[in-house]
Each structure stands twice: as structure tokens, then as C-alpha cells.
């Protein structure tokens, strides 16, 4: 089984169906970039993978486990929020906004999850957190508070914080779109190295250059449905669907 398998995922808000039967597979170590116009349902889909939203139909499995459900007695039972949070530990998520704890240093932000959620010892976690800061190029900022960091640095701390939970899967929702243009590269560099190290990633982005050089597959979503998917060169250089062509003409 692929690390992520989504079959027939549907989601409505009120009377509006925003996901209209999404199928997607992400193999272990694969990087999938999700592109599409505003309102296509990209964020909603990511939130469903993480069970921040409950789907109305279809099923999503992460590493063989049905997201938001527990199998027992041959039936699937919907998880209570506490158990859903437990399941969510395996999936790291990085949003457009950094969402760091403002009154904690970079290092403390990274240690928070392993210490508070996993109940691990501070001494052990501290060393790992430092190594993660080094990995994102911020070893010298361990004791800086978020307010003392640039947007790009904060986002790199946010990535390190997600990695501290040793996730099986990383979800990125436009991680660079709130950044000043000169800070985008440093965050994309960290994501690129993460991909090279074999992390499985689903990345919503408008950074076509990143999709082209890092993605194994590009999935193009419009109006809650997958319009086109394939290798970056198939989808980006030789799109078959008019909607894909229109979109790329705008963003390239
Ligand atoms: N909690 C919600 N309640 C009602 N409608 C919602 C909710 N979340 C999203 N929607 C609607 O669902 C649709 C898809 O939204 P979504 O945020 O997934 O799009 P997106 O592809 O991520 O767009 P963008 O590129 O602007 O981030 C939109 O029409 C949005 O207004
Ligand atoms: Mg979005």
C-alpha cells in the first residue's frame, strides 16, 4: 500500500461541495505538489488528510490506517477528537503562517511537541531539537524568540518543530506565500533537502520552480476535482487540459 491513499474523497461545507471525489496515492518517499487556482480545495484536501476536517464520503489511509477511524469488530468507528489527535502525531503540517508560540524560544518551540505530547525527557529532546535547528540552518538562533526572527527563519523553525515529532508524512500548505520574496528561497532549500532525505511530502504551492525540480508528481486540482496529474514535465511543460494551460499561463 502507498503511504497515502485517498479514494473518492468528498467534502461539503453547507450546500457547497468543495471536494468532489478526490483519488490520490503518495508512495513512500514521494513528493507530490498540489497546484490549482484559489478555492480549488487544496487546503481542504490537506486538512482532510490530517483529519482536521471530517470527510463526507470516500476514505483516506495513511500508512495503512484509515484517517479518523479505528477498525474493530470488522467495522470502522469514527475516532473521538482525543484519539484523532493521537493519530495526527504521525503527520507534520506546515502552514502559510508560522504559528510558533511567541513566548517560547526557537529551541523551546521545537521541544514542545516531544515533551508535552510524547512525554519525552527534556535532556534527550533538547539535543535532538538542536540538531534539527542545525538542519534548517538556524543553530545560532536557538534562544531567539519568534519575534526576533525573520519570516523565513520562523518558517524554518516551524518545519523543524514538525520534524521533531518524527512524522511519516509532511503536509505543506503554501509555506512560502506569506514571505517576502527574498526569504522564499531559504525555506524552499530546507524543503528540498528534506525531500532529498526521503521524506514523503504533499506540498500545496504556487512555486512552479520548486514543483519542477523537486516534485515526483504534480497534481492539478480545479473545483474540487483532479483535472490532471503526472510528472512535473508532463503537467508543467505539456499540459493536456485547457484548465491546466490557463492556470500555468497565469502563474508562469
Ligand atoms: N470552513 C469552511 N467553511 C465553509 N467553506 C469553506 C471552509 N473552508 C473552505 N471553504 C470553501 O471551500 C472552498 C475550497 O477552499 P480551500 O481553502 O480548500 O481552497 P484552496 O484551493 O486552498 O484555495 P487557496 O489557493 O485560496 O488557498 C472555497 O470555496 C472555500 O470558501
Ligand atoms: Mg489554500
PDB file of C-alpha atoms and ligand atoms in Angstrom:
ATOM      1  CA  UNK A   1       0.000   0.000   0.000  1.00  0.00           C
ATOM      2  CA  UNK A   2       1.121   3.559  -0.709  1.00  0.00           C
ATOM      3  CA  UNK A   3       1.867   5.737   2.322  1.00  0.00           C
ATOM      4  CA  UNK A   4      -1.150   7.889   1.490  1.00  0.00           C
ATOM      5  CA  UNK A   5      -4.164   6.514  -0.316  1.00  0.00           C
ATOM      6  CA  UNK A   6      -7.195   8.657  -0.882  1.00  0.00           C
ATOM      7  CA  UNK A   7     -10.212   7.221  -2.629  1.00  0.00           C
ATOM      8  CA  UNK A   8     -13.333   9.125  -3.619  1.00  0.00           C
ATOM      9  CA  UNK A   9     -12.865  11.847  -1.025  1.00  0.00           C
ATOM     10  CA  UNK A  10     -15.830  14.191  -0.821  1.00  0.00           C
ATOM     11  CA  UNK A  11     -16.335  17.157   1.422  1.00  0.00           C
ATOM     12  CA  UNK A  12     -19.043  19.792   1.548  1.00  0.00           C
ATOM     13  CA  UNK A  13     -19.433  22.944   3.556  1.00  0.00           C
ATOM     14  CA  UNK A  14     -23.156  23.546   3.808  1.00  0.00           C
ATOM     15  CA  UNK A  15     -24.567  23.054   0.339  1.00  0.00           C
ATOM     16  CA  UNK A  16     -21.249  23.605  -1.411  1.00  0.00           C
ATOM     17  CA  UNK A  17     -19.286  20.540  -2.334  1.00  0.00           C
ATOM     18  CA  UNK A  18     -15.628  21.573  -2.320  1.00  0.00           C
ATOM     19  CA  UNK A  19     -14.073  18.121  -2.825  1.00  0.00           C
ATOM     20  CA  UNK A  20     -15.870  16.099  -5.444  1.00  0.00           C
ATOM     21  CA  UNK A  21     -14.294  12.679  -5.263  1.00  0.00           C
ATOM     22  CA  UNK A  22     -10.537  13.016  -4.989  1.00  0.00           C
ATOM     23  CA  UNK A  23      -8.326   9.981  -5.611  1.00  0.00           C
ATOM     24  CA  UNK A  24      -4.672  10.280  -4.760  1.00  0.00           C
ATOM     25  CA  UNK A  25      -1.793   7.991  -3.924  1.00  0.00           C
ATOM     26  CA  UNK A  26       1.515   9.053  -2.490  1.00  0.00           C
ATOM     27  CA  UNK A  27       4.250   6.453  -2.295  1.00  0.00           C
ATOM     28  CA  UNK A  28       6.817   6.371   0.485  1.00  0.00           C
ATOM     29  CA  UNK A  29       9.497   8.960  -0.157  1.00  0.00           C
ATOM     30  CA  UNK A  30       7.480  10.615  -2.873  1.00  0.00           C
ATOM     31  CA  UNK A  31       6.916  14.371  -3.178  1.00  0.00           C
ATOM     32  CA  UNK A  32       3.588  15.406  -4.646  1.00  0.00           C
ATOM     33  CA  UNK A  33       2.915  19.057  -5.434  1.00  0.00           C
ATOM     34  CA  UNK A  34      -0.698  20.127  -5.440  1.00  0.00           C
ATOM     35  CA  UNK A  35      -1.415  23.059  -7.704  1.00  0.00           C
ATOM     36  CA  UNK A  36      -4.604  24.820  -8.617  1.00  0.00           C
ATOM     37  CA  UNK A  37      -6.488  28.096  -8.512  1.00  0.00           C
ATOM     38  CA  UNK A  38      -7.783  29.716  -5.352  1.00  0.00           C
ATOM     39  CA  UNK A  39     -10.804  27.901  -3.967  1.00  0.00           C
ATOM     40  CA  UNK A  40      -9.942  24.630  -5.729  1.00  0.00           C
ATOM     41  CA  UNK A  41      -9.965  22.751  -2.432  1.00  0.00           C
ATOM     42  CA  UNK A  42      -6.218  22.274  -1.940  1.00  0.00           C
ATOM     43  CA  UNK A  43      -6.142  23.326   1.715  1.00  0.00           C
ATOM     44  CA  UNK A  44      -9.328  21.432   2.431  1.00  0.00           C
ATOM     45  CA  UNK A  45      -7.820  18.279   0.995  1.00  0.00           C
ATOM     46  CA  UNK A  46      -4.687  18.622   3.133  1.00  0.00           C
ATOM     47  CA  UNK A  47      -6.834  19.230   6.195  1.00  0.00           C
ATOM     48  CA  UNK A  48      -8.772  16.052   5.422  1.00  0.00           C
ATOM     49  CA  UNK A  49      -5.537  14.036   5.196  1.00  0.00           C
ATOM     50  CA  UNK A  50      -4.761  15.262   8.691  1.00  0.00           C
ATOM     51  CA  UNK A  51      -8.349  14.819   9.871  1.00  0.00           C
ATOM     52  CA  UNK A  52      -8.652  18.488  10.717  1.00  0.00           C
ATOM     53  CA  UNK A  53     -11.777  18.128   8.588  1.00  0.00           C
ATOM     54  CA  UNK A  54     -14.052  15.099   8.542  1.00  0.00           C
ATOM     55  CA  UNK A  55     -14.786  13.786   5.086  1.00  0.00           C
ATOM     56  CA  UNK A  56     -18.336  13.077   3.926  1.00  0.00           C
ATOM     57  CA  UNK A  57     -17.536  10.153   1.650  1.00  0.00           C
ATOM     58  CA  UNK A  58     -14.590   8.127   0.496  1.00  0.00           C
ATOM     59  CA  UNK A  59     -11.626   7.080   2.601  1.00  0.00           C
ATOM     60  CA  UNK A  60      -8.087   8.198   3.304  1.00  0.00           C
ATOM     61  CA  UNK A  61      -5.409   5.865   4.624  1.00  0.00           C
ATOM     62  CA  UNK A  62      -2.059   6.991   5.973  1.00  0.00           C
ATOM     63  CA  UNK A  63       0.377   4.124   6.365  1.00  0.00           C
ATOM     64  CA  UNK A  64      -2.463   1.645   6.217  1.00  0.00           C
ATOM     65  CA  UNK A  65      -4.514   3.363   8.927  1.00  0.00           C
ATOM     66  CA  UNK A  66      -7.899   4.839   7.956  1.00  0.00           C
ATOM     67  CA  UNK A  67      -7.680   8.515   8.886  1.00  0.00           C
ATOM     68  CA  UNK A  68     -10.175   9.469  11.572  1.00  0.00           C
ATOM     69  CA  UNK A  69     -11.328   5.894  12.139  1.00  0.00           C
ATOM     70  CA  UNK A  70     -10.468   2.842  14.150  1.00  0.00           C
ATOM     71  CA  UNK A  71     -11.126  -0.667  12.931  1.00  0.00           C
ATOM     72  CA  UNK A  72     -12.704  -3.048  15.411  1.00  0.00           C
ATOM     73  CA  UNK A  73     -15.047  -5.985  15.056  1.00  0.00           C
ATOM     74  CA  UNK A  74     -14.833  -5.748  11.271  1.00  0.00           C
ATOM     75  CA  UNK A  75     -16.261  -2.226  11.380  1.00  0.00           C
ATOM     76  CA  UNK A  76     -14.826   1.276  11.245  1.00  0.00           C
ATOM     77  CA  UNK A  77     -15.622   3.581  14.120  1.00  0.00           C
ATOM     78  CA  UNK A  78     -15.090   7.301  13.950  1.00  0.00           C
ATOM     79  CA  UNK A  79     -12.428   8.493  16.358  1.00  0.00           C
ATOM     80  CA  UNK A  80     -13.112  10.903  19.160  1.00  0.00           C
ATOM     81  CA  UNK A  81     -11.091  14.112  18.974  1.00  0.00           C
ATOM     82  CA  UNK A  82      -8.569  12.857  21.533  1.00  0.00           C
ATOM     83  CA  UNK A  83      -7.810   9.740  19.513  1.00  0.00           C
ATOM     84  CA  UNK A  84      -7.765  11.743  16.296  1.00  0.00           C
ATOM     85  CA  UNK A  85      -5.106  13.983  17.827  1.00  0.00           C
ATOM     86  CA  UNK A  86      -3.116  10.877  18.690  1.00  0.00           C
ATOM     87  CA  UNK A  87      -3.322   9.715  15.069  1.00  0.00           C
ATOM     88  CA  UNK A  88      -2.315  13.175  13.858  1.00  0.00           C
ATOM     89  CA  UNK A  89       1.080  12.942  15.575  1.00  0.00           C
ATOM     90  CA  UNK A  90       2.441  10.965  12.660  1.00  0.00           C
ATOM     91  CA  UNK A  91       1.724  13.744  10.202  1.00  0.00           C
ATOM     92  CA  UNK A  92       3.598  17.038  10.243  1.00  0.00           C
ATOM     93  CA  UNK A  93       1.901  20.127   8.925  1.00  0.00           C
ATOM     94  CA  UNK A  94       3.365  23.487   7.987  1.00  0.00           C
ATOM     95  CA  UNK A  95       1.000  26.329   7.191  1.00  0.00           C
ATOM     96  CA  UNK A  96       1.317  29.629   5.426  1.00  0.00           C
ATOM     97  CA  UNK A  97       1.529  31.396   8.797  1.00  0.00           C
ATOM     98  CA  UNK A  98       4.170  30.167  11.147  1.00  0.00           C
ATOM     99  CA  UNK A  99       2.058  29.650  14.267  1.00  0.00           C
ATOM    100  CA  UNK A 100       5.044  29.458  16.582  1.00  0.00           C
ATOM    101  CA  UNK A 101       4.486  30.004  20.291  1.00  0.00           C
ATOM    102  CA  UNK A 102       5.524  33.663  20.682  1.00  0.00           C
ATOM    103  CA  UNK A 103       6.720  33.366  24.286  1.00  0.00           C
ATOM    104  CA  UNK A 104       8.967  30.406  23.655  1.00  0.00           C
ATOM    105  CA  UNK A 105      12.398  30.402  22.072  1.00  0.00           C
ATOM    106  CA  UNK A 106      13.081  28.637  18.804  1.00  0.00           C
ATOM    107  CA  UNK A 107      14.506  25.681  20.707  1.00  0.00           C
ATOM    108  CA  UNK A 108      11.562  25.538  23.130  1.00  0.00           C
ATOM    109  CA  UNK A 109       9.122  25.667  20.219  1.00  0.00           C
ATOM    110  CA  UNK A 110      10.770  22.601  18.735  1.00  0.00           C
ATOM    111  CA  UNK A 111      10.871  20.760  22.072  1.00  0.00           C
ATOM    112  CA  UNK A 112       7.232  21.466  22.924  1.00  0.00           C
ATOM    113  CA  UNK A 113       5.660  18.572  20.995  1.00  0.00           C
ATOM    114  CA  UNK A 114       8.058  15.809  22.020  1.00  0.00           C
ATOM    115  CA  UNK A 115       7.982  16.917  25.675  1.00  0.00           C
ATOM    116  CA  UNK A 116       4.299  17.848  26.095  1.00  0.00           C
ATOM    117  CA  UNK A 117       2.657  15.433  23.683  1.00  0.00           C
ATOM    118  CA  UNK A 118       5.027  12.481  23.664  1.00  0.00           C
ATOM    119  CA  UNK A 119       6.123  12.885  27.286  1.00  0.00           C
ATOM    120  CA  UNK A 120       9.801  12.552  26.450  1.00  0.00           C
ATOM    121  CA  UNK A 121      12.653  13.752  28.655  1.00  0.00           C
ATOM    122  CA  UNK A 122      13.835  17.309  28.132  1.00  0.00           C
ATOM    123  CA  UNK A 123      17.534  16.469  28.141  1.00  0.00           C
ATOM    124  CA  UNK A 124      17.151  13.959  25.334  1.00  0.00           C
ATOM    125  CA  UNK A 125      14.765  16.121  23.316  1.00  0.00           C
ATOM    126  CA  UNK A 126      16.976  19.207  23.650  1.00  0.00           C
ATOM    127  CA  UNK A 127      19.849  17.566  21.813  1.00  0.00           C
ATOM    128  CA  UNK A 128      17.550  16.451  19.009  1.00  0.00           C
ATOM    129  CA  UNK A 129      15.990  19.900  18.791  1.00  0.00           C
ATOM    130  CA  UNK A 130      19.419  21.481  18.420  1.00  0.00           C
ATOM    131  CA  UNK A 131      20.279  19.042  15.663  1.00  0.00           C
ATOM    132  CA  UNK A 132      17.030  19.973  13.914  1.00  0.00           C
ATOM    133  CA  UNK A 133      17.827  23.670  14.222  1.00  0.00           C
ATOM    134  CA  UNK A 134      21.166  22.943  12.641  1.00  0.00           C
ATOM    135  CA  UNK A 135      19.456  21.029   9.876  1.00  0.00           C
ATOM    136  CA  UNK A 136      17.364  24.066   8.986  1.00  0.00           C
ATOM    137  CA  UNK A 137      20.423  26.319   9.237  1.00  0.00           C
ATOM    138  CA  UNK A 138      19.483  28.068  12.475  1.00  0.00           C
ATOM    139  CA  UNK A 139      21.781  26.593  15.114  1.00  0.00           C
ATOM    140  CA  UNK A 140      22.771  30.080  16.264  1.00  0.00           C
ATOM    141  CA  UNK A 141      19.119  31.100  16.834  1.00  0.00           C
ATOM    142  CA  UNK A 142      18.269  28.523  19.497  1.00  0.00           C
ATOM    143  CA  UNK A 143      17.472  31.129  22.141  1.00  0.00           C
ATOM    144  CA  UNK A 144      15.805  33.663  19.853  1.00  0.00           C
ATOM    145  CA  UNK A 145      12.083  34.320  20.222  1.00  0.00           C
ATOM    146  CA  UNK A 146       9.872  34.200  17.112  1.00  0.00           C
ATOM    147  CA  UNK A 147       9.536  37.996  17.158  1.00  0.00           C
ATOM    148  CA  UNK A 148      13.303  38.248  16.785  1.00  0.00           C
ATOM    149  CA  UNK A 149      13.352  36.047  13.665  1.00  0.00           C
ATOM    150  CA  UNK A 150      12.585  36.881  10.055  1.00  0.00           C
ATOM    151  CA  UNK A 151       9.583  35.252   8.415  1.00  0.00           C
ATOM    152  CA  UNK A 152      11.828  32.810   6.594  1.00  0.00           C
ATOM    153  CA  UNK A 153      13.611  31.882   9.803  1.00  0.00           C
ATOM    154  CA  UNK A 154      10.296  31.421  11.620  1.00  0.00           C
ATOM    155  CA  UNK A 155       9.077  29.146   8.878  1.00  0.00           C
ATOM    156  CA  UNK A 156      12.258  27.081   9.101  1.00  0.00           C
ATOM    157  CA  UNK A 157      11.686  26.746  12.857  1.00  0.00           C
ATOM    158  CA  UNK A 158       8.112  25.658  12.085  1.00  0.00           C
ATOM    159  CA  UNK A 159       9.478  22.939   9.801  1.00  0.00           C
ATOM    160  CA  UNK A 160      11.951  21.818  12.469  1.00  0.00           C
ATOM    161  CA  UNK A 161       9.134  21.783  15.003  1.00  0.00           C
ATOM    162  CA  UNK A 162       7.071  19.490  12.773  1.00  0.00           C
ATOM    163  CA  UNK A 163      10.088  17.227  12.209  1.00  0.00           C
ATOM    164  CA  UNK A 164      10.653  16.908  15.952  1.00  0.00           C
ATOM    165  CA  UNK A 165       7.616  14.618  16.083  1.00  0.00           C
ATOM    166  CA  UNK A 166       9.348  12.277  13.602  1.00  0.00           C
ATOM    167  CA  UNK A 167       6.408  12.337  11.199  1.00  0.00           C
ATOM    168  CA  UNK A 168       5.873   9.752   8.486  1.00  0.00           C
ATOM    169  CA  UNK A 169       4.414  12.390   6.241  1.00  0.00           C
ATOM    170  CA  UNK A 170       4.776  16.150   5.911  1.00  0.00           C
ATOM    171  CA  UNK A 171       1.991  18.369   4.598  1.00  0.00           C
ATOM    172  CA  UNK A 172       2.853  21.887   3.477  1.00  0.00           C
ATOM    173  CA  UNK A 173       0.140  24.427   2.719  1.00  0.00           C
ATOM    174  CA  UNK A 174       1.678  27.319   0.782  1.00  0.00           C
ATOM    175  CA  UNK A 175       4.590  27.540   3.216  1.00  0.00           C
ATOM    176  CA  UNK A 176       6.241  30.411   1.399  1.00  0.00           C
ATOM    177  CA  UNK A 177       3.336  32.527   0.240  1.00  0.00           C
ATOM    178  CA  UNK A 178       3.350  34.829   3.277  1.00  0.00           C
ATOM    179  CA  UNK A 179       7.064  35.521   2.922  1.00  0.00           C
ATOM    180  CA  UNK A 180       8.900  38.413   1.356  1.00  0.00           C
ATOM    181  CA  UNK A 181      10.294  37.224  -1.985  1.00  0.00           C
ATOM    182  CA  UNK A 182      13.895  37.280  -0.794  1.00  0.00           C
ATOM    183  CA  UNK A 183      13.063  34.846   2.024  1.00  0.00           C
ATOM    184  CA  UNK A 184      11.294  32.240  -0.097  1.00  0.00           C
ATOM    185  CA  UNK A 185      14.483  30.529  -1.270  1.00  0.00           C
ATOM    186  CA  UNK A 186      15.798  29.624   2.172  1.00  0.00           C
ATOM    187  CA  UNK A 187      12.558  27.834   3.049  1.00  0.00           C
ATOM    188  CA  UNK A 188      12.378  26.033  -0.291  1.00  0.00           C
ATOM    189  CA  UNK A 189      16.001  24.946   0.201  1.00  0.00           C
ATOM    190  CA  UNK A 190      15.097  23.295   3.509  1.00  0.00           C
ATOM    191  CA  UNK A 191      12.124  21.567   1.888  1.00  0.00           C
ATOM    192  CA  UNK A 192      14.295  20.423  -0.994  1.00  0.00           C
ATOM    193  CA  UNK A 193      16.833  18.870   1.337  1.00  0.00           C
ATOM    194  CA  UNK A 194      14.033  17.195   3.281  1.00  0.00           C
ATOM    195  CA  UNK A 195      12.743  15.712   0.039  1.00  0.00           C
ATOM    196  CA  UNK A 196      16.245  14.520  -0.895  1.00  0.00           C
ATOM    197  CA  UNK A 197      16.477  12.809   2.507  1.00  0.00           C
ATOM    198  CA  UNK A 198      13.444  10.752   1.552  1.00  0.00           C
ATOM    199  CA  UNK A 199      10.612  12.456   3.429  1.00  0.00           C
ATOM    200  CA  UNK A 200       7.156  11.818   1.972  1.00  0.00           C
ATOM    201  CA  UNK A 201       5.582  15.191   1.274  1.00  0.00           C
ATOM    202  CA  UNK A 202       2.412  16.720  -0.095  1.00  0.00           C
ATOM    203  CA  UNK A 203       3.074  20.357  -0.906  1.00  0.00           C
ATOM    204  CA  UNK A 204       0.482  22.935  -1.908  1.00  0.00           C
ATOM    205  CA  UNK A 205       2.452  25.654  -3.615  1.00  0.00           C
ATOM    206  CA  UNK A 206       2.486  28.245  -6.326  1.00  0.00           C
ATOM    207  CA  UNK A 207       6.260  27.879  -6.626  1.00  0.00           C
ATOM    208  CA  UNK A 208       6.370  26.246 -10.026  1.00  0.00           C
ATOM    209  CA  UNK A 209      10.173  26.120  -9.978  1.00  0.00           C
ATOM    210  CA  UNK A 210      10.070  24.062  -6.800  1.00  0.00           C
ATOM    211  CA  UNK A 211       7.436  21.743  -8.255  1.00  0.00           C
ATOM    212  CA  UNK A 212       9.506  21.292 -11.370  1.00  0.00           C
ATOM    213  CA  UNK A 213      12.757  20.472  -9.619  1.00  0.00           C
ATOM    214  CA  UNK A 214      11.599  18.597  -6.511  1.00  0.00           C
ATOM    215  CA  UNK A 215       8.194  17.002  -7.134  1.00  0.00           C
ATOM    216  CA  UNK A 216       7.946  13.436  -8.323  1.00  0.00           C
ATOM    217  CA  UNK A 217       4.399  14.159  -9.335  1.00  0.00           C
ATOM    218  CA  UNK A 218       2.252  17.211  -9.837  1.00  0.00           C
ATOM    219  CA  UNK A 219      -1.483  17.077  -9.258  1.00  0.00           C
ATOM    220  CA  UNK A 220      -3.613  19.871 -10.639  1.00  0.00           C
ATOM    221  CA  UNK A 221      -6.873  20.499  -8.821  1.00  0.00           C
ATOM    222  CA  UNK A 222      -9.780  22.660 -10.003  1.00  0.00           C
ATOM    223  CA  UNK A 223     -13.217  22.973  -8.393  1.00  0.00           C
ATOM    224  CA  UNK A 224     -12.670  20.062  -6.060  1.00  0.00           C
ATOM    225  CA  UNK A 225     -11.556  17.585  -8.708  1.00  0.00           C
ATOM    226  CA  UNK A 226      -8.239  16.385 -10.087  1.00  0.00           C
ATOM    227  CA  UNK A 227      -8.007  17.736 -13.616  1.00  0.00           C
ATOM    228  CA  UNK A 228      -4.583  16.452 -14.499  1.00  0.00           C
ATOM    229  CA  UNK A 229      -1.657  14.707 -12.853  1.00  0.00           C
ATOM    230  CA  UNK A 230       1.694  13.366 -13.873  1.00  0.00           C
ATOM    231  CA  UNK A 231       5.395  14.075 -13.773  1.00  0.00           C
ATOM    232  CA  UNK A 232       6.342  17.750 -13.494  1.00  0.00           C
ATOM    233  CA  UNK A 233       7.448  17.817 -17.105  1.00  0.00           C
ATOM    234  CA  UNK A 234       4.175  16.231 -18.291  1.00  0.00           C
ATOM    235  CA  UNK A 235       1.932  18.587 -16.365  1.00  0.00           C
ATOM    236  CA  UNK A 236       4.012  21.768 -16.441  1.00  0.00           C
ATOM    237  CA  UNK A 237       5.577  21.623 -19.897  1.00  0.00           C
ATOM    238  CA  UNK A 238       2.973  19.718 -21.835  1.00  0.00           C
ATOM    239  CA  UNK A 239      -0.398  20.153 -20.110  1.00  0.00           C
ATOM    240  CA  UNK A 240      -3.214  18.316 -21.823  1.00  0.00           C
ATOM    241  CA  UNK A 241      -6.166  20.096 -20.241  1.00  0.00           C
ATOM    242  CA  UNK A 242      -7.249  23.642 -21.110  1.00  0.00           C
ATOM    243  CA  UNK A 243      -7.740  24.494 -17.393  1.00  0.00           C
ATOM    244  CA  UNK A 244      -4.166  23.498 -16.649  1.00  0.00           C
ATOM    245  CA  UNK A 245      -2.871  25.580 -19.561  1.00  0.00           C
ATOM    246  CA  UNK A 246      -4.864  28.632 -18.458  1.00  0.00           C
ATOM    247  CA  UNK A 247      -3.605  28.325 -14.903  1.00  0.00           C
ATOM    248  CA  UNK A 248       0.019  27.883 -15.900  1.00  0.00           C
ATOM    249  CA  UNK A 249      -0.161  30.780 -18.306  1.00  0.00           C
ATOM    250  CA  UNK A 250      -1.109  32.959 -15.338  1.00  0.00           C
ATOM    251  CA  UNK A 251       1.432  31.743 -12.813  1.00  0.00           C
ATOM    252  CA  UNK A 252       4.471  31.224 -15.053  1.00  0.00           C
TER     253      UNK A 252
HETATM  254  N1  LIG B   1     -14.614  26.004   6.998  1.00  0.00           N
HETATM  255  C1  LIG B   1     -15.184  26.342   5.837  1.00  0.00           C
HETATM  256  N2  LIG B   1     -16.495  26.680   5.784  1.00  0.00           N
HETATM  257  C2  LIG B   1     -17.097  26.992   4.623  1.00  0.00           C
HETATM  258  N3  LIG B   1     -16.472  26.988   3.431  1.00  0.00           N
HETATM  259  C3  LIG B   1     -15.178  26.676   3.410  1.00  0.00           C
HETATM  260  C4  LIG B   1     -14.466  26.340   4.610  1.00  0.00           C
HETATM  261  N4  LIG B   1     -13.179  26.046   4.268  1.00  0.00           N
HETATM  262  C5  LIG B   1     -13.094  26.210   2.933  1.00  0.00           C
HETATM  263  N5  LIG B   1     -14.295  26.576   2.407  1.00  0.00           N
HETATM  264  C6  LIG B   1     -14.574  26.805   0.993  1.00  0.00           C
HETATM  265  O1  LIG B   1     -14.121  25.673   0.284  1.00  0.00           O
HETATM  266  C7  LIG B   1     -13.570  26.047  -0.955  1.00  0.00           C
HETATM  267  C8  LIG B   1     -12.161  25.483  -1.064  1.00  0.00           C
HETATM  268  O2  LIG B   1     -11.338  26.156  -0.142  1.00  0.00           O
HETATM  269  P1  LIG B   1      -9.811  25.829   0.057  1.00  0.00           P
HETATM  270  O3  LIG B   1      -9.324  26.718   1.131  1.00  0.00           O
HETATM  271  O4  LIG B   1      -9.629  24.369   0.244  1.00  0.00           O
HETATM  272  O5  LIG B   1      -9.217  26.260  -1.356  1.00  0.00           O
HETATM  273  P2  LIG B   1      -7.700  26.402  -1.798  1.00  0.00           P
HETATM  274  O6  LIG B   1      -7.546  25.621  -3.052  1.00  0.00           O
HETATM  275  O7  LIG B   1      -6.805  26.056  -0.666  1.00  0.00           O
HETATM  276  O8  LIG B   1      -7.585  27.956  -2.154  1.00  0.00           O
HETATM  277  P3  LIG B   1      -6.372  28.998  -1.922  1.00  0.00           P
HETATM  278  O9  LIG B   1      -5.421  28.792  -3.075  1.00  0.00           O
HETATM  279  O10 LIG B   1      -7.019  30.340  -1.979  1.00  0.00           O
HETATM  280  O11 LIG B   1      -5.734  28.706  -0.604  1.00  0.00           O
HETATM  281  C9  LIG B   1     -13.624  27.556  -1.029  1.00  0.00           C
HETATM  282  O12 LIG B   1     -14.737  27.918  -1.798  1.00  0.00           O
HETATM  283  C10 LIG B   1     -13.801  27.973   0.409  1.00  0.00           C
HETATM  284  O13 LIG B   1     -14.519  29.154   0.505  1.00  0.00           O
HETATM  285 MG1  LIG B   2      -5.435  27.116   0.470  1.00  0.00          MG
END
